[in-house]
Tab-separated table of N, CA and C in Angstrom:
chain	number	residue	atom	x	y	z
A	6	MET	N	34.700	86.695	173.376
A	6	MET	CA	33.312	87.413	172.671
A	6	MET	C	33.861	88.365	171.785
A	7	ARG	N	34.724	89.197	172.594
A	7	ARG	CA	35.192	90.531	171.916
A	7	ARG	C	36.369	90.255	170.707
A	8	ARG	N	36.969	89.221	171.365
A	8	ARG	CA	38.346	88.768	170.401
A	8	ARG	C	37.674	88.120	168.963
A	9	ALA	N	36.974	87.597	169.073
A	9	ALA	CA	36.131	86.807	168.218
A	9	ALA	C	35.956	87.954	167.007
A	10	GLU	N	35.076	89.066	167.608
A	10	GLU	CA	34.042	90.018	166.849
A	10	GLU	C	35.661	90.689	166.167
A	11	ARG	N	36.334	90.950	166.725
A	11	ARG	CA	37.832	91.906	166.392
A	11	ARG	C	38.060	91.243	164.930
A	12	PHE	N	38.587	89.922	165.574
A	12	PHE	CA	39.466	89.033	164.273
A	12	PHE	C	38.296	88.809	162.848
A	13	GLY	N	37.058	89.306	163.109
A	13	GLY	CA	35.726	88.722	162.050
A	13	GLY	C	35.234	87.443	162.139
A	14	THR	N	35.354	86.316	163.032
A	14	THR	CA	34.525	85.483	163.182
A	14	THR	C	33.302	85.987	164.158
A	15	SER	N	32.323	85.374	163.454
A	15	SER	CA	31.177	85.612	164.334
A	15	SER	C	30.652	84.702	165.146
A	16	VAL	N	30.057	85.149	166.205
A	16	VAL	CA	29.914	84.403	167.605
A	16	VAL	C	28.369	84.492	168.211
A	17	VAL	N	27.474	83.675	167.616
A	17	VAL	CA	26.257	84.007	167.901
A	17	VAL	C	26.031	83.200	169.559
A	18	MET	N	25.820	84.153	170.390
A	18	MET	CA	25.459	83.442	172.053
A	18	MET	C	24.114	83.893	172.274
A	19	SER	N	23.646	82.751	173.163
A	19	SER	CA	22.391	83.288	173.732
A	19	SER	C	22.310	83.987	174.972
A	20	GLU	N	21.155	84.447	175.204
A	20	GLU	CA	21.389	85.131	176.385
A	20	GLU	C	22.135	84.416	177.659
A	21	GLU	N	21.687	83.110	177.626
A	21	GLU	CA	21.723	82.021	178.865
A	21	GLU	C	23.415	81.811	178.643
A	22	GLU	N	23.951	81.505	177.395
A	22	GLU	CA	25.263	81.305	177.101
A	22	GLU	C	26.324	82.540	177.756
A	23	LYS	N	25.886	83.571	177.494
A	23	LYS	CA	26.389	84.908	177.700
A	23	LYS	C	26.472	85.215	179.295
A	24	ARG	N	25.538	84.775	179.957
A	24	ARG	CA	25.346	84.656	181.428
A	24	ARG	C	25.685	83.715	182.114
A	25	SER	N	26.259	82.582	181.437
A	25	SER	CA	27.006	81.500	182.249
A	25	SER	C	28.888	82.017	181.771
A	26	SER	N	28.824	81.985	180.595
A	26	SER	CA	30.255	82.913	180.273
A	26	SER	C	30.722	83.944	181.187
A	27	ARG	N	29.951	84.918	181.517
A	27	ARG	CA	30.011	85.738	182.271
A	27	ARG	C	30.351	85.104	184.131
A	28	ALA	N	29.313	84.518	184.675
A	28	ALA	CA	29.589	83.865	185.551
A	28	ALA	C	30.799	83.042	186.069
A	29	GLU	N	31.605	82.221	184.616
A	29	GLU	CA	32.632	81.513	184.789
A	29	GLU	C	33.570	82.813	184.902
A	30	ARG	N	33.552	83.660	184.400
A	30	ARG	CA	34.625	84.582	184.169
A	30	ARG	C	34.699	85.266	185.528
A	31	PHE	N	33.659	85.961	185.841
A	31	PHE	CA	33.989	86.762	187.514
A	31	PHE	C	33.413	86.158	188.327
A	32	GLY	N	32.697	84.873	188.457
A	32	GLY	CA	32.426	83.771	189.492
A	32	GLY	C	31.075	84.333	190.055
A	33	THR	N	30.482	83.546	190.674
A	33	THR	CA	28.908	84.003	191.393
A	33	THR	C	29.387	84.202	192.603
A	34	ALA	N	28.396	84.853	193.397
A	34	ALA	CA	27.932	85.351	194.519
A	34	ALA	C	28.648	84.252	195.756
A	35	SER	N	27.953	82.959	195.271
A	35	SER	CA	27.954	82.350	196.284
A	35	SER	C	29.539	81.574	196.765
A	36	SER	N	30.486	81.634	195.534
A	36	SER	CA	31.802	81.128	195.517
A	36	SER	C	32.763	82.553	195.846
A	37	ASN	N	31.955	83.661	195.762
A	37	ASN	CA	32.862	84.719	196.074
A	37	ASN	C	32.819	84.814	197.485
A	38	GLU	N	31.804	84.634	198.319
A	38	GLU	CA	31.992	84.450	199.748
A	38	GLU	C	32.833	83.203	200.394
A	39	LYS	N	32.715	82.490	199.858
A	39	LYS	CA	33.736	81.253	199.877
A	39	LYS	C	35.244	81.558	199.766
A	40	ALA	N	35.601	82.264	198.547
A	40	ALA	CA	36.756	83.139	198.447
A	40	ALA	C	37.345	83.900	199.382
A	41	GLU	N	36.149	84.748	199.676
A	41	GLU	CA	36.226	85.872	200.561
A	41	GLU	C	36.464	84.983	201.736
A	42	GLU	N	36.052	84.319	202.368
A	42	GLU	CA	36.183	83.630	203.646
A	42	GLU	C	37.764	82.520	203.776
A	43	GLN	N	37.913	82.117	202.792
A	43	GLN	CA	39.142	81.723	202.761
A	43	GLN	C	40.789	82.806	202.743
A	44	LYS	N	40.349	84.210	201.961
A	44	LYS	CA	41.401	85.005	201.869
A	44	LYS	C	41.486	85.285	203.434
A	45	ARG	N	40.470	85.329	203.928
A	45	ARG	CA	40.265	85.824	205.462
A	45	ARG	C	41.178	84.820	206.318
A	46	LYS	N	40.864	83.701	206.466
A	46	LYS	CA	41.513	82.569	206.569
A	46	LYS	C	43.238	82.463	206.640
A	47	SER	N	43.500	82.568	205.700
A	47	SER	CA	44.871	82.423	204.959
A	47	SER	C	45.210	84.082	205.833
A	48	ARG	N	44.677	84.906	205.423
A	48	ARG	CA	45.349	86.245	206.065
A	48	ARG	C	45.547	86.474	207.718
A	49	ALA	N	44.418	85.634	208.302
A	49	ALA	CA	44.802	85.364	209.996
A	49	ALA	C	46.142	84.784	210.210
A	50	GLU	N	45.767	83.308	209.348
A	50	GLU	CA	47.320	82.587	209.473
A	50	GLU	C	48.631	83.300	209.450
A	51	ARG	N	48.371	84.031	208.504
A	51	ARG	CA	49.394	85.052	208.019
A	51	ARG	C	50.131	85.705	209.191
A	52	PHE	N	49.201	86.468	209.495
A	52	PHE	CA	49.273	87.561	210.604
A	52	PHE	C	49.186	86.921	211.838
A	53	GLY	N	48.758	86.007	212.086
A	53	GLY	CA	48.543	85.628	213.576
A	53	GLY	C	47.451	85.941	214.341
A	54	LEU	N	46.646	86.394	213.406
A	54	LEU	CA	44.995	86.387	214.078
A	54	LEU	C	44.033	85.636	214.331
A	55	ALA	N	43.509	85.659	215.346
A	55	ALA	CA	42.279	84.611	215.327
A	55	ALA	C	40.976	85.220	215.048
A	56	SER	N	40.403	85.021	213.876
A	56	SER	CA	38.953	85.672	213.666
A	56	SER	C	38.264	84.579	213.091
A	57	SER	N	38.120	83.798	214.178
A	57	SER	CA	37.028	83.074	213.648
A	57	SER	C	35.505	83.392	214.992
A	58	SER	N	34.460	83.305	214.039
A	58	SER	CA	32.860	83.857	214.584
A	58	SER	C	32.575	83.336	216.160
A	59	ALA	N	33.343	82.735	216.123
A	59	ALA	CA	32.962	81.948	217.735
A	59	ALA	C	33.647	82.791	218.646
A	60	ASP	N	35.431	82.606	218.094
A	60	ASP	CA	36.359	83.846	219.243
A	60	ASP	C	35.485	85.155	219.410
A	61	GLU	N	34.938	85.629	218.167
A	61	GLU	CA	34.223	87.218	218.168
A	61	GLU	C	33.268	87.142	218.938
A	62	ASP	N	32.096	86.233	219.085
A	62	ASP	CA	31.090	85.913	219.969
A	62	ASP	C	31.600	85.867	221.234
A	63	ALA	N	32.311	85.282	221.753
A	63	ALA	CA	32.810	85.139	223.113
A	63	ALA	C	33.392	86.280	223.665
A	64	LYS	N	34.261	87.269	222.700
A	64	LYS	CA	34.781	88.251	223.160
A	64	LYS	C	33.667	89.324	223.319
A	65	LYS	N	32.578	89.067	222.717
A	65	LYS	CA	31.485	89.808	223.150
A	65	LYS	C	30.561	89.763	224.164
A	66	LYS	N	30.419	88.359	224.300
A	66	LYS	CA	29.993	88.133	225.781
A	66	LYS	C	30.541	88.357	226.773
A	67	ALA	N	31.861	88.261	226.962
A	67	ALA	CA	32.936	88.937	227.906
A	67	ALA	C	32.560	90.467	228.253
A	68	ARG	N	32.813	90.766	226.867
A	68	ARG	CA	32.538	92.484	227.029
A	68	ARG	C	31.124	93.243	227.641
A	69	LEU	N	30.211	92.363	227.494
A	69	LEU	CA	28.785	92.263	227.718
A	69	LEU	C	28.792	92.279	229.240
A	70	GLU	N	29.634	91.096	229.662
A	70	GLU	CA	29.706	90.690	231.403
A	70	GLU	C	30.542	92.023	232.149
A	71	ARG	N	31.176	92.300	231.123
A	71	ARG	CA	32.460	93.273	232.090
A	71	ARG	C	31.622	94.931	232.183
A	72	PHE	N	31.014	95.213	231.213
A	72	PHE	CA	30.576	96.166	231.013
A	72	PHE	C	28.870	96.326	231.198
A	73	GLY	N	28.438	95.643	230.367
A	73	GLY	CA	27.081	95.290	230.659
A	73	GLY	C	26.010	96.513	230.468
A	74	GLN	N	25.009	95.734	230.205
A	74	GLN	CA	23.651	96.774	230.108
A	74	GLN	C	22.798	96.924	230.997
A	75	SER	N	23.289	96.361	232.380
A	75	SER	CA	22.133	95.763	233.253
A	75	SER	C	22.201	97.401	234.126
A	76	THR	N	20.901	97.672	234.423
A	76	THR	CA	20.201	98.904	235.379
A	76	THR	C	20.273	98.486	236.719
A	77	ASN	N	20.729	97.279	237.373
A	77	ASN	CA	20.825	96.771	238.427
A	77	ASN	C	22.047	97.953	239.157
A	78	VAL	N	21.365	99.025	240.254
A	78	VAL	CA	22.390	99.786	240.496
A	78	VAL	C	22.242	99.259	242.623
A	79	ASP	N	23.038	99.034	243.018
A	79	ASP	CA	23.168	98.934	244.590
A	79	ASP	C	22.690	100.305	245.469
A	80	LYS	N	22.189	99.926	246.567
A	80	LYS	CA	21.424	101.114	247.141
A	80	LYS	C	22.755	102.306	247.217
A	81	ALA	N	23.723	101.748	247.686
A	81	ALA	CA	24.865	102.972	247.912
A	81	ALA	C	25.206	103.736	246.689
A	82	GLU	N	25.101	103.113	245.673
A	82	GLU	CA	25.423	103.750	244.369
A	82	GLU	C	24.089	104.890	244.091
A	83	GLU	N	22.677	104.441	244.457
A	83	GLU	CA	21.321	105.020	244.254
A	83	GLU	C	22.016	106.469	245.233
A	84	GLU	N	22.240	105.809	246.515
A	84	GLU	CA	22.371	107.001	247.492
A	84	GLU	C	23.355	108.449	247.133
A	85	LYS	N	24.596	107.661	246.565
A	85	LYS	CA	25.401	108.423	246.059
A	85	LYS	C	25.064	109.684	244.687
A	86	ARG	N	24.198	109.099	243.864
A	86	ARG	CA	23.696	109.781	243.020
A	86	ARG	C	22.740	110.467	243.156
A	87	LYS	N	21.986	110.480	244.553
A	87	LYS	CA	20.942	111.794	244.910
A	87	LYS	C	21.697	112.556	245.408
A	88	ALA	N	22.372	112.293	245.999
A	88	ALA	CA	23.617	113.111	246.973
A	88	ALA	C	24.292	114.122	246.440
A	89	ARG	N	24.193	113.498	245.148
A	89	ARG	CA	25.205	114.392	243.855
A	89	ARG	C	24.338	115.340	243.160
A	90	ALA	N	23.180	114.744	242.782
A	90	ALA	CA	22.151	115.585	242.287
A	90	ALA	C	21.596	116.474	243.515
A	91	LEU	N	21.424	116.593	244.686
A	91	LEU	CA	21.186	117.427	245.567
A	91	LEU	C	22.022	118.480	245.450
A	92	ARG	N	23.317	117.906	245.546
A	92	ARG	CA	24.521	119.000	245.493
A	92	ARG	C	24.649	119.960	244.775
A	93	PHE	N	24.518	119.148	243.226
A	93	PHE	CA	24.805	120.323	242.479
A	93	PHE	C	23.202	120.989	241.767
A	94	ALA	N	22.072	120.585	242.378
A	94	ALA	CA	20.704	121.268	242.303
A	94	ALA	C	20.641	122.509	242.818
A	95	GLU	N	21.196	122.655	243.951
A	95	GLU	CA	21.279	124.043	244.672
A	95	GLU	C	21.880	125.155	244.115
A	96	THR	N	21.556	126.471	244.514
A	96	THR	CA	21.817	127.765	243.851
A	96	THR	C	23.555	127.663	243.049
A	97	PRO	N	23.860	127.940	242.091
A	97	PRO	CA	25.294	127.721	242.045
A	97	PRO	C	26.166	129.017	242.723
A	98	SER	N	27.241	128.637	243.195
A	98	SER	CA	28.070	129.955	243.463
A	98	SER	C	29.430	129.857	242.372
A	99	GLY	N	28.712	130.619	241.473
A	99	GLY	CA	29.416	130.803	240.477
A	99	GLY	C	29.778	132.687	240.311
A	100	PRO	N	30.034	133.024	239.322
A	100	PRO	CA	30.321	134.480	239.272
A	100	PRO	C	29.188	135.540	240.014
A	101	SER	N	28.173	135.279	239.899
A	101	SER	CA	27.529	135.939	240.755
A	101	SER	C	27.420	136.184	242.221
A	102	GLN	N	27.982	135.296	242.685
A	102	GLN	CA	28.329	135.265	244.307
A	102	GLN	C	29.910	135.244	244.407
A	103	GLU	N	30.404	136.522	244.837
A	103	GLU	CA	31.501	136.732	245.190
A	103	GLU	C	31.900	137.169	246.550
A	104	ASN	N	32.691	136.233	246.818
A	104	ASN	CA	32.853	136.582	248.471
A	104	ASN	C	31.599	136.836	249.525
A	105	GLY	N	30.602	135.795	249.459
A	105	GLY	CA	29.398	136.015	249.836
A	105	GLY	C	28.422	136.744	249.637
A	106	LYS	N	28.862	137.641	248.879
A	106	LYS	CA	27.707	138.745	248.686
A	106	LYS	C	27.328	138.302	247.079
A	107	ASP	N	25.741	139.198	246.917
A	107	ASP	CA	25.099	138.621	245.663
A	107	ASP	C	25.200	139.814	245.103
A	108	SER	N	26.042	139.870	243.825
A	108	SER	CA	26.418	140.818	243.226
A	108	SER	C	25.281	141.353	241.953
A	109	SER	N	24.136	140.596	241.960
A	109	SER	CA	23.151	140.825	241.429
A	109	SER	C	22.262	141.786	241.735
A	110	LYS	N	22.409	142.330	242.900
A	110	LYS	CA	21.784	143.504	243.683
A	110	LYS	C	22.805	144.574	243.710
A	111	PRO	N	21.871	145.806	243.397
A	111	PRO	CA	23.228	146.821	242.878
A	111	PRO	C	23.866	147.202	244.786
A	112	THR	N	24.866	148.048	244.298
A	112	THR	CA	25.274	148.810	245.997
A	112	THR	C	24.863	149.762	245.796
A	113	GLN	N	24.950	150.719	247.014
A	113	GLN	CA	24.440	151.572	247.123
A	113	GLN	C	25.584	152.825	246.495
A	114	ASP	N	26.705	152.219	246.159
A	114	ASP	CA	27.725	153.225	245.302
A	114	ASP	C	27.519	153.333	243.782
A	115	ALA	N	27.052	152.114	243.561
A	115	ALA	CA	26.422	151.749	241.867
A	115	ALA	C	25.095	152.699	241.828
A	116	ALA	N	24.675	152.815	242.800
A	116	ALA	CA	23.311	153.389	242.447
A	116	ALA	C	23.119	154.733	243.126
A	117	THR	N	24.085	155.326	243.075
A	117	THR	CA	24.656	156.702	243.340
A	117	THR	C	25.210	157.297	242.310
A	118	VAL	N	25.984	156.343	241.689
A	118	VAL	CA	26.793	156.919	240.640
A	118	VAL	C	25.963	156.850	239.492
A	119	ALA	N	25.020	155.704	239.450
A	119	ALA	CA	23.821	155.760	238.124
A	119	ALA	C	22.976	156.948	238.244
A	120	GLY	N	22.229	157.420	239.308
A	120	GLY	CA	21.454	158.480	239.552
A	120	GLY	C	22.215	159.776	239.169
A	121	THR	N	23.496	160.039	239.060
A	121	THR	CA	24.077	161.409	239.092
A	121	THR	C	24.711	161.365	237.864
A	122	ALA	N	24.866	160.264	236.947
A	122	ALA	CA	25.128	160.344	235.433
A	122	ALA	C	24.190	160.605	234.700
């Protein structure tokens, strides 16, 4: 169409003809999907990849079985979790407790120094 205009010949196309010519040039969505699938298959064959949707579904199911979303926890595991929660829920023995002494309480030496200053 542009070429015809460049060389001075008149081309009169209806909207339907314009759309059909554009569809022929660029393809339609359904043919693009088929072309994409064909490209993927040829690429998989070339590089030795197995990319069928059935294989992907099987992999997903196997992964789900292996790692699972199951909330079934046996009693031993539940007891371990409770013991851990109790162990870490107690007062922390961090920098506030050094050598068995609670450093949050001022000692007499610190009180006397603070009083004389």
